[in-house]
Tab-separated table of C-alpha atoms in Angstrom:
chain	number	residue	atom	x	y	z
A	249	UNK	CA	-10.912	-61.819	9.979
A	250	UNK	CA	-8.199	-65.056	9.963
A	251	UNK	CA	-4.731	-65.555	9.834
A	252	UNK	CA	-4.729	-66.861	6.780
A	253	UNK	CA	-2.411	-64.968	4.212
A	254	UNK	CA	1.167	-66.121	3.349
A	255	UNK	CA	4.292	-64.032	4.207
A	256	UNK	CA	5.608	-63.724	0.972
A	257	UNK	CA	2.834	-61.386	0.263
A	258	UNK	CA	4.049	-58.258	2.864
A	259	UNK	CA	7.796	-59.053	3.440
A	260	UNK	CA	8.563	-55.831	0.693
A	261	UNK	CA	5.835	-53.780	2.121
A	262	UNK	CA	7.134	-54.443	6.070
A	263	UNK	CA	10.910	-53.478	4.615
A	264	UNK	CA	9.741	-50.467	2.927
A	265	UNK	CA	7.238	-49.087	6.351
A	266	UNK	CA	10.612	-50.593	8.526
A	267	UNK	CA	9.477	-50.322	11.769
A	268	UNK	CA	6.228	-52.563	13.516
A	269	UNK	CA	3.427	-50.387	15.066
A	270	UNK	CA	2.743	-51.174	19.249
A	271	UNK	CA	1.260	-48.668	20.645
A	272	UNK	CA	-2.337	-47.778	22.649
A	273	UNK	CA	-2.715	-44.256	20.570
A	274	UNK	CA	-2.055	-44.346	16.638
A	275	UNK	CA	-1.239	-41.868	14.397
A	276	UNK	CA	-0.829	-42.129	10.905
A	277	UNK	CA	-0.544	-39.556	7.839
A	278	UNK	CA	-3.403	-40.586	5.100
A	279	UNK	CA	-1.724	-43.127	2.607
A	280	UNK	CA	1.045	-44.342	4.835
A	281	UNK	CA	1.166	-47.919	5.775
A	282	UNK	CA	0.368	-48.975	9.156
A	283	UNK	CA	1.412	-52.300	10.676
A	284	UNK	CA	-0.777	-52.833	14.483
A	285	UNK	CA	1.605	-55.746	16.407
A	286	UNK	CA	-1.139	-58.132	17.951
A	287	UNK	CA	0.656	-59.593	21.032
A	288	UNK	CA	0.304	-62.552	22.161
A	289	UNK	CA	0.165	-64.908	19.031
A	290	UNK	CA	2.251	-67.424	17.749
A	291	UNK	CA	5.309	-65.962	15.366
A	292	UNK	CA	4.459	-68.433	13.330
A	293	UNK	CA	1.659	-70.516	12.348
A	294	UNK	CA	-1.051	-72.596	13.744
A	295	UNK	CA	-2.488	-69.529	15.659
A	296	UNK	CA	-5.454	-68.646	17.364
A	297	UNK	CA	-5.931	-65.004	16.989
A	298	UNK	CA	-8.369	-62.829	15.521
A	299	UNK	CA	-9.261	-59.115	14.587
A	300	UNK	CA	-11.480	-56.556	15.069
A	301	UNK	CA	-12.614	-52.553	14.042
A	302	UNK	CA	-15.624	-50.539	15.897
A	303	UNK	CA	-15.597	-47.728	13.716
A	304	UNK	CA	-15.313	-44.829	14.788
A	305	UNK	CA	-17.969	-41.428	14.855
A	306	UNK	CA	-17.034	-40.736	12.134
A	307	UNK	CA	-19.796	-44.158	10.884
A	308	UNK	CA	-18.490	-45.167	7.425
A	309	UNK	CA	-18.767	-47.987	6.908
A	310	UNK	CA	-15.319	-49.706	6.764
A	311	UNK	CA	-14.380	-50.187	3.045
A	312	UNK	CA	-9.976	-50.812	4.396
A	313	UNK	CA	-8.088	-53.207	2.431
A	314	UNK	CA	-5.994	-54.321	5.606
A	315	UNK	CA	-4.273	-57.741	6.095
A	316	UNK	CA	-3.263	-60.109	8.279
A	317	UNK	CA	0.607	-60.585	7.253
A	318	UNK	CA	1.960	-64.248	8.776
A	319	UNK	CA	3.276	-63.336	12.659
A	320	UNK	CA	-0.309	-61.933	13.382
A	321	UNK	CA	-0.007	-58.514	11.949
A	322	UNK	CA	-2.645	-56.130	10.709
A	323	UNK	CA	-0.694	-54.417	8.024
A	324	UNK	CA	-3.170	-51.702	5.821
A	325	UNK	CA	-1.405	-50.434	2.848
A	326	UNK	CA	-2.891	-47.278	2.351
A	327	UNK	CA	-4.586	-45.932	6.127
A	328	UNK	CA	-7.809	-43.948	5.190
A	329	UNK	CA	-10.465	-42.003	7.542
A	330	UNK	CA	-12.126	-45.029	6.770
A	331	UNK	CA	-9.906	-46.745	8.791
A	332	UNK	CA	-10.311	-44.311	12.391
A	333	UNK	CA	-11.166	-45.745	14.890
A	334	UNK	CA	-10.516	-49.119	17.614
A	335	UNK	CA	-8.247	-51.409	16.485
A	336	UNK	CA	-8.762	-54.394	19.024
A	337	UNK	CA	-6.985	-58.028	18.653
A	338	UNK	CA	-7.037	-61.233	20.582
A	339	UNK	CA	-5.308	-63.290	20.461
A	340	UNK	CA	-4.202	-67.140	22.185
A	341	UNK	CA	-1.013	-67.874	23.183
A	342	UNK	CA	0.291	-72.276	22.251
A	343	UNK	CA	0.184	-72.326	26.396
A	344	UNK	CA	-3.417	-70.986	25.786
A	345	UNK	CA	-3.346	-68.083	27.530
A	346	UNK	CA	-5.816	-65.655	25.690
A	347	UNK	CA	-3.717	-61.676	25.351
A	348	UNK	CA	-6.056	-59.046	24.222
A	349	UNK	CA	-4.359	-55.878	21.838
A	350	UNK	CA	-6.567	-52.737	21.720
A	351	UNK	CA	-4.528	-49.498	19.346
A	352	UNK	CA	-6.641	-45.753	19.140
A	353	UNK	CA	-6.012	-45.448	15.370
A	354	UNK	CA	-6.455	-41.483	14.164
A	355	UNK	CA	-5.322	-40.167	10.488
A	356	UNK	CA	-4.611	-36.296	9.587
A	357	UNK	CA	-3.030	-34.802	6.500
A	358	UNK	CA	-1.404	-31.272	7.300
A	359	UNK	CA	-2.280	-28.856	4.366
A	360	UNK	CA	-1.518	-25.903	2.082
A	361	UNK	CA	0.415	-23.713	3.223
A	362	UNK	CA	-2.965	-21.074	4.454
A	363	UNK	CA	-3.124	-17.463	2.279
A	364	UNK	CA	-4.520	-14.152	2.974
A	365	UNK	CA	-6.907	-13.929	0.083
A	366	UNK	CA	-8.412	-10.550	-0.807
A	367	UNK	CA	-6.520	-8.237	1.761
A	368	UNK	CA	-7.196	-5.015	2.377
A	369	UNK	CA	-5.364	-2.057	0.682
A	370	UNK	CA	-5.804	0.186	3.893
A	371	UNK	CA	-7.272	0.567	6.889
A	372	UNK	CA	-9.671	3.582	8.184
A	373	UNK	CA	-9.700	4.522	11.855
A	374	UNK	CA	-12.383	4.270	14.398
A	375	UNK	CA	-14.845	2.493	11.554
A	376	UNK	CA	-14.633	-0.863	11.005
A	377	UNK	CA	-11.793	-3.132	8.923
A	378	UNK	CA	-11.494	-6.162	6.611
A	379	UNK	CA	-8.035	-7.385	6.934
A	380	UNK	CA	-8.891	-10.386	4.507
A	381	UNK	CA	-10.112	-13.501	4.623
A	382	UNK	CA	-7.391	-17.044	5.444
A	383	UNK	CA	-8.090	-19.989	3.688
A	384	UNK	CA	-6.349	-23.099	4.685
A	385	UNK	CA	-6.972	-26.320	2.422
A	386	UNK	CA	-6.556	-29.970	1.950
A	387	UNK	CA	-6.539	-30.918	5.832
A	388	UNK	CA	-7.323	-33.570	8.205
A	389	UNK	CA	-9.290	-33.564	10.837
A	390	UNK	CA	-10.410	-29.751	10.416
A	391	UNK	CA	-7.919	-27.649	12.678
A	392	UNK	CA	-8.200	-23.912	13.343
A	393	UNK	CA	-7.117	-20.440	11.707
A	394	UNK	CA	-6.072	-17.495	14.366
A	395	UNK	CA	-4.978	-14.551	13.826
A	396	UNK	CA	-1.788	-11.993	14.878
A	397	UNK	CA	-1.449	-9.061	14.927
A	398	UNK	CA	2.350	-7.875	14.978
A	399	UNK	CA	3.485	-10.915	15.921
A	400	UNK	CA	1.069	-11.801	18.656
A	401	UNK	CA	-2.403	-13.903	18.844
A	402	UNK	CA	-5.680	-11.078	18.343
A	403	UNK	CA	-8.534	-12.784	20.945
A	404	UNK	CA	-11.456	-11.711	18.854
A	405	UNK	CA	-14.110	-9.545	21.203
A	406	UNK	CA	-16.920	-8.017	19.165
A	407	UNK	CA	-16.125	-5.238	19.747
A	408	UNK	CA	-12.339	-3.817	17.273
A	409	UNK	CA	-12.345	-7.309	16.236
A	410	UNK	CA	-13.844	-10.179	15.174
A	411	UNK	CA	-13.905	-12.682	13.569
A	412	UNK	CA	-16.285	-14.387	10.702
A	413	UNK	CA	-15.113	-18.574	10.838
A	414	UNK	CA	-16.548	-21.132	7.506
A	415	UNK	CA	-15.585	-24.737	7.037
A	416	UNK	CA	-16.309	-27.337	4.116
A	417	UNK	CA	-15.433	-30.921	3.641
A	418	UNK	CA	-15.359	-32.406	0.216
A	419	UNK	CA	-17.762	-34.519	-0.522
A	420	UNK	CA	-14.711	-37.511	-2.008
A	421	UNK	CA	-11.169	-36.653	0.077
A	422	UNK	CA	-13.516	-36.210	3.757
A	423	UNK	CA	-10.017	-33.007	3.983
A	424	UNK	CA	-11.231	-29.542	5.310
A	425	UNK	CA	-11.075	-26.200	3.802
A	426	UNK	CA	-10.942	-23.688	6.195
A	427	UNK	CA	-11.381	-19.826	6.060
A	428	UNK	CA	-11.231	-17.184	8.492
A	429	UNK	CA	-12.824	-13.162	7.536
A	430	UNK	CA	-10.972	-11.086	9.819
A	431	UNK	CA	-12.505	-7.501	11.596
A	432	UNK	CA	-10.733	-4.718	12.643
A	433	UNK	CA	-11.257	-0.953	14.145
A	434	UNK	CA	-8.441	-0.050	13.628
A	435	UNK	CA	-7.406	2.742	17.647
A	436	UNK	CA	-7.255	6.412	16.432
A	437	UNK	CA	-5.158	6.880	18.002
A	438	UNK	CA	-2.882	3.450	17.209
A	439	UNK	CA	0.050	2.074	15.581
A	440	UNK	CA	0.002	3.336	11.133
A	441	UNK	CA	1.244	0.712	10.435
A	442	UNK	CA	-0.221	-2.903	11.449
A	443	UNK	CA	1.558	-5.977	9.770
A	444	UNK	CA	-1.220	-8.863	10.192
A	445	UNK	CA	-1.195	-13.031	9.353
A	446	UNK	CA	-2.159	-15.770	10.349
A	447	UNK	CA	-1.051	-19.491	10.915
A	448	UNK	CA	-3.100	-23.107	10.479
A	449	UNK	CA	-2.859	-24.756	13.996
A	450	UNK	CA	-3.722	-29.339	13.218
A	451	UNK	CA	-6.577	-30.770	15.527
A	452	UNK	CA	-4.241	-33.749	16.520
A	453	UNK	CA	-1.922	-31.499	19.253
A	454	UNK	CA	-0.419	-34.589	21.009
A	455	UNK	CA	3.006	-35.526	18.763
A	456	UNK	CA	5.312	-31.995	18.421
A	457	UNK	CA	6.215	-33.129	14.822
A	458	UNK	CA	2.156	-32.682	14.351
A	459	UNK	CA	1.432	-29.957	16.853
A	460	UNK	CA	4.050	-26.373	14.136
A	461	UNK	CA	1.850	-24.569	12.547
A	462	UNK	CA	1.496	-23.057	9.216
A	463	UNK	CA	0.952	-19.182	8.878
A	464	UNK	CA	0.577	-17.172	5.790
A	465	UNK	CA	3.091	-14.229	4.705
A	466	UNK	CA	2.465	-11.522	6.747
A	467	UNK	CA	0.644	-8.520	5.200
A	468	UNK	CA	1.719	-4.698	6.861
A	469	UNK	CA	-1.616	-2.015	6.182
A	470	UNK	CA	-1.350	1.376	7.302
A	471	UNK	CA	-4.052	3.223	9.144
A	472	UNK	CA	-6.249	6.216	7.291
A	473	UNK	CA	-7.153	8.777	10.123
A	474	UNK	CA	-10.151	9.689	11.531
A	475	UNK	CA	-13.639	11.037	9.270
A	476	UNK	CA	-13.321	14.951	9.601
A	477	UNK	CA	-15.550	17.011	8.693
A	478	UNK	CA	-14.716	19.251	5.303
A	479	UNK	CA	-12.218	21.796	5.744
A	480	UNK	CA	-13.533	25.530	5.991
A	481	UNK	CA	-12.988	27.366	2.925
A	482	UNK	CA	-10.050	29.251	5.203
A	483	UNK	CA	-8.769	26.640	5.894
A	484	UNK	CA	-7.369	26.462	1.852
A	485	UNK	CA	-5.483	29.702	0.745
A	486	UNK	CA	-4.687	30.910	-1.966
A	487	UNK	CA	-0.880	32.689	-2.518
A	488	UNK	CA	0.061	34.846	-5.520
A	489	UNK	CA	3.629	36.669	-6.275
A	490	UNK	CA	4.290	39.341	-6.614
A	491	UNK	CA	1.728	40.766	-4.450
A	492	UNK	CA	-1.859	41.757	-6.395
A	493	UNK	CA	-1.579	40.240	-8.715
A	494	UNK	CA	-0.532	42.655	-10.810
A	495	UNK	CA	2.001	41.760	-13.867
A	496	UNK	CA	3.633	43.898	-16.398
A	497	UNK	CA	4.020	42.079	-20.190
A	498	UNK	CA	6.553	39.186	-20.049
A	499	UNK	CA	7.200	38.917	-16.083
A	500	UNK	CA	5.678	36.254	-14.334
A	501	UNK	CA	3.455	34.918	-11.943
A	502	UNK	CA	3.382	32.399	-9.154
A	503	UNK	CA	0.515	30.022	-7.925
A	504	UNK	CA	-0.124	28.459	-4.704
A	505	UNK	CA	-2.141	26.495	-3.359
A	506	UNK	CA	-1.694	25.366	0.422
A	507	UNK	CA	-3.638	23.215	2.131
A	508	UNK	CA	-3.543	21.884	6.355
A	509	UNK	CA	-4.483	18.337	5.174
A	510	UNK	CA	-3.258	15.211	6.021
A	511	UNK	CA	-1.776	13.254	3.635
A	512	UNK	CA	-1.345	16.371	1.388
A	513	UNK	CA	-4.285	16.719	-1.155
A	514	UNK	CA	-4.146	16.834	-5.216
A	515	UNK	CA	-4.219	20.008	-5.790
A	516	UNK	CA	-5.952	21.594	-9.367
A	517	UNK	CA	-6.578	24.814	-11.311
A	518	UNK	CA	-9.330	26.424	-12.401
A	519	UNK	CA	-9.683	30.153	-14.487
A	520	UNK	CA	-12.149	31.744	-15.502
A	521	UNK	CA	-14.215	28.709	-13.663
A	522	UNK	CA	-13.169	26.350	-16.278
A	523	UNK	CA	-10.975	23.565	-15.197
A	524	UNK	CA	-7.310	23.666	-16.863
A	525	UNK	CA	-5.643	20.525	-17.710
A	526	UNK	CA	-2.710	20.072	-16.103
A	527	UNK	CA	-1.422	17.276	-13.662
A	528	UNK	CA	-2.333	17.785	-9.656
A	529	UNK	CA	0.144	20.520	-9.166
A	530	UNK	CA	-0.050	23.017	-5.018
A	531	UNK	CA	2.173	25.283	-7.682
A	532	UNK	CA	0.855	27.076	-10.490
A	533	UNK	CA	3.717	29.230	-12.676
A	534	UNK	CA	3.272	31.667	-15.259
A	535	UNK	CA	5.676	32.459	-17.450
A	536	UNK	CA	6.058	35.322	-19.718
A	537	UNK	CA	2.351	36.041	-19.481
A	538	UNK	CA	0.500	38.060	-21.838
A	539	UNK	CA	-3.123	39.568	-22.860
A	540	UNK	CA	-3.402	35.324	-23.013
A	541	UNK	CA	-2.880	34.595	-18.649
A	542	UNK	CA	-4.920	37.880	-17.662
A	543	UNK	CA	-8.055	36.346	-15.701
A	544	UNK	CA	-9.152	34.705	-12.199
A	545	UNK	CA	-8.004	31.833	-11.316
A	546	UNK	CA	-8.799	30.033	-7.517
A	547	UNK	CA	-7.423	26.083	-6.775
A	548	UNK	CA	-9.563	22.956	-5.458
A	549	UNK	CA	-8.380	20.379	-3.041
A	550	UNK	CA	-9.717	17.006	-3.157
A	551	UNK	CA	-9.091	14.384	-0.209
A	552	UNK	CA	-10.125	11.223	-0.149
A	553	UNK	CA	-12.209	12.312	3.879
A	554	UNK	CA	-12.273	15.592	3.100
A	555	UNK	CA	-14.474	15.842	-0.787
A	556	UNK	CA	-13.430	18.650	-2.439
A	557	UNK	CA	-12.917	22.162	-1.276
A	558	UNK	CA	-12.935	25.518	-3.356
A	559	UNK	CA	-10.251	28.096	-2.553
A	560	UNK	CA	-11.182	32.283	-3.575
A	561	UNK	CA	-10.444	33.362	-6.446
A	562	UNK	CA	-7.850	35.526	-7.715
A	563	UNK	CA	-7.443	37.568	-11.622
A	564	UNK	CA	-4.316	38.731	-12.640
A	565	UNK	CA	-3.974	41.581	-14.800
A	566	UNK	CA	-1.445	43.206	-16.233
A	567	UNK	CA	-0.319	46.766	-16.072
A	568	UNK	CA	-0.596	48.812	-18.710
A	569	UNK	CA	-2.892	47.291	-20.078
A	570	UNK	CA	-7.274	48.395	-19.005
A	571	UNK	CA	-8.013	45.190	-18.854
A	572	UNK	CA	-9.381	42.297	-21.194
A	573	UNK	CA	-9.779	42.042	-24.705
A	574	UNK	CA	-13.447	43.827	-24.514
A	575	UNK	CA	-12.079	46.916	-21.817
A	576	UNK	CA	-8.796	47.098	-24.337
A	577	UNK	CA	-11.729	47.857	-27.229
A	578	UNK	CA	-12.383	50.130	-25.677
A	579	UNK	CA	-9.251	51.696	-23.963
A	580	UNK	CA	-8.794	52.082	-27.630
A	581	UNK	CA	-11.646	53.792	-29.196
A	582	UNK	CA	-11.823	56.193	-25.450
A	583	UNK	CA	-8.252	57.554	-26.014
A	584	UNK	CA	-8.514	57.947	-30.294
A	585	UNK	CA	-11.252	60.110	-29.376
A	586	UNK	CA	-9.182	60.897	-27.341
A	587	UNK	CA	-6.513	61.938	-29.402
A	588	UNK	CA	-9.256	63.801	-31.965
A	589	UNK	CA	-10.499	66.282	-28.958
A	590	UNK	CA	-7.082	67.706	-28.297
A	591	UNK	CA	-6.583	67.609	-32.040
A	592	UNK	CA	-9.939	69.488	-32.505
A	593	UNK	CA	-8.903	72.109	-29.295
A	594	UNK	CA	-5.473	73.003	-31.433
A	595	UNK	CA	-6.837	74.134	-35.146
A	596	UNK	CA	-9.637	76.072	-32.414
A	597	UNK	CA	-6.866	78.114	-31.630
A	598	UNK	CA	-5.028	78.264	-34.120
A	599	UNK	CA	-7.525	79.666	-35.794
A	600	UNK	CA	-9.426	82.333	-32.878
A	601	UNK	CA	-5.422	83.500	-33.056
A	602	UNK	CA	-5.210	83.729	-37.621
A	603	UNK	CA	-8.690	85.396	-36.619
A	604	UNK	CA	-7.563	88.492	-34.078
A	605	UNK	CA	-4.656	89.183	-35.863
A	606	UNK	CA	-7.302	89.499	-39.202
A	607	UNK	CA	-9.594	92.501	-36.328
A	608	UNK	CA	-6.650	94.852	-35.481
A	609	UNK	CA	-5.395	95.207	-39.443
A	610	UNK	CA	-8.785	96.304	-40.251
A	611	UNK	CA	-9.042	98.580	-36.715
A	612	UNK	CA	-5.787	99.854	-38.024
A	613	UNK	CA	-6.622	102.145	-41.684
A	614	UNK	CA	-10.254	102.406	-39.388
A	615	UNK	CA	-8.191	104.552	-36.669
A	616	UNK	CA	-5.972	106.172	-39.339
A	617	UNK	CA	-9.187	108.307	-41.677
A	618	UNK	CA	-10.646	109.125	-37.452
A	619	UNK	CA	-7.632	110.284	-37.132
A	620	UNK	CA	-6.804	112.743	-40.324
A	621	UNK	CA	-10.239	114.515	-39.828
A	622	UNK	CA	-9.512	115.748	-36.484
A	623	UNK	CA	-7.111	116.944	-37.522
A	624	UNK	CA	-9.145	118.616	-40.951
A	625	UNK	CA	-11.878	120.239	-38.338
A	626	UNK	CA	-8.466	121.724	-36.279
A	627	UNK	CA	-6.866	123.067	-39.350
A	628	UNK	CA	-11.217	124.911	-40.283
A	629	UNK	CA	-11.198	126.095	-36.701
A	630	UNK	CA	-8.218	127.294	-37.309
A	631	UNK	CA	-7.972	129.373	-39.847
A	632	UNK	CA	-10.745	131.919	-39.406
A	633	UNK	CA	-9.530	133.080	-36.309
A	634	UNK	CA	-6.014	134.360	-38.493
A	635	UNK	CA	-7.907	135.740	-40.737
A	636	UNK	CA	-9.671	137.469	-37.225
A	637	UNK	CA	-6.903	138.999	-35.740
A	638	UNK	CA	-5.080	139.659	-39.328
A	639	UNK	CA	-8.391	142.314	-39.823
A	640	UNK	CA	-7.951	144.310	-36.153
A	641	UNK	CA	-4.109	144.583	-36.189
A	642	UNK	CA	-3.014	149.275	-36.407
């Protein structure tokens, strides 16, 4: 590449750039201009210099728009990935001394802020859980993604912490997209609300400004307890007030379902084998109890890690009522029959008393006739005795 460009064409570009770079190892942002100084070259023609480029390992053909300025410097107006490599300038001073300049040029592009996509809503202790996928797009070189737990680096160990990474490169721009999927197994006695975050670290650590990490917004998750066997039926208690579940008409009955699981389960109620259309609640209140409230009640506790468990059943009855509608009808019938029997007994007693009274009245005349007959017989027997006594007198 020979110096044959006029100076006026690049004065404005140089003033925009501001300074001329003359270091050995250079790092430039993609799309920005870069000026390379050829040491030892005369500032004005005639000049004897030559620029060469040794391509980077990417192996792409050099498609740069670089130009040699009148002072012998090389200008790259918008540096790109294709400009990465070693630039060499060989110049000869007016005294005939040959001077070489070498520049190792690397380019970079800072990606957008990384983010965690598809984050988990909660974690389950004792088993592997996917926390989320950290994504960084539009960076060059690729860089790295790392995870943090409560602000401290999270190191994959293949057991409780594992990371699945994926790197893709855009076919046209050459920029990279990174993905990192985090899997963790929370300890059963660990923190109940861990905080996770992810950061992107550029692949150019030589300059502090370029090495500054980009962090995602943290996510705070809850850890559920370990899986346990279903809660035994005895641990779900159904308490009824008043005790005995017997209440007078118009009274109040309170049913309370108690479960020992944490967090508290959802409680639903069942009457006579049919779920009641009520919102979940551990307390069922029955005010102004009537016949329609009689029946058998139970509660069902539902927990995500235990499944539904039903309590024992209790029967609600109303004092003064034999039972349900069928038993009430039977009681009414028995009452009617009892009343009829009592009436029949009363009528029988009255009839018997009347019959007895009539019997006494019938016996009285008969007794009178017998007395008169006896008197007549006595009179007849007394008359002969009186005649005999009168005949035997003096």
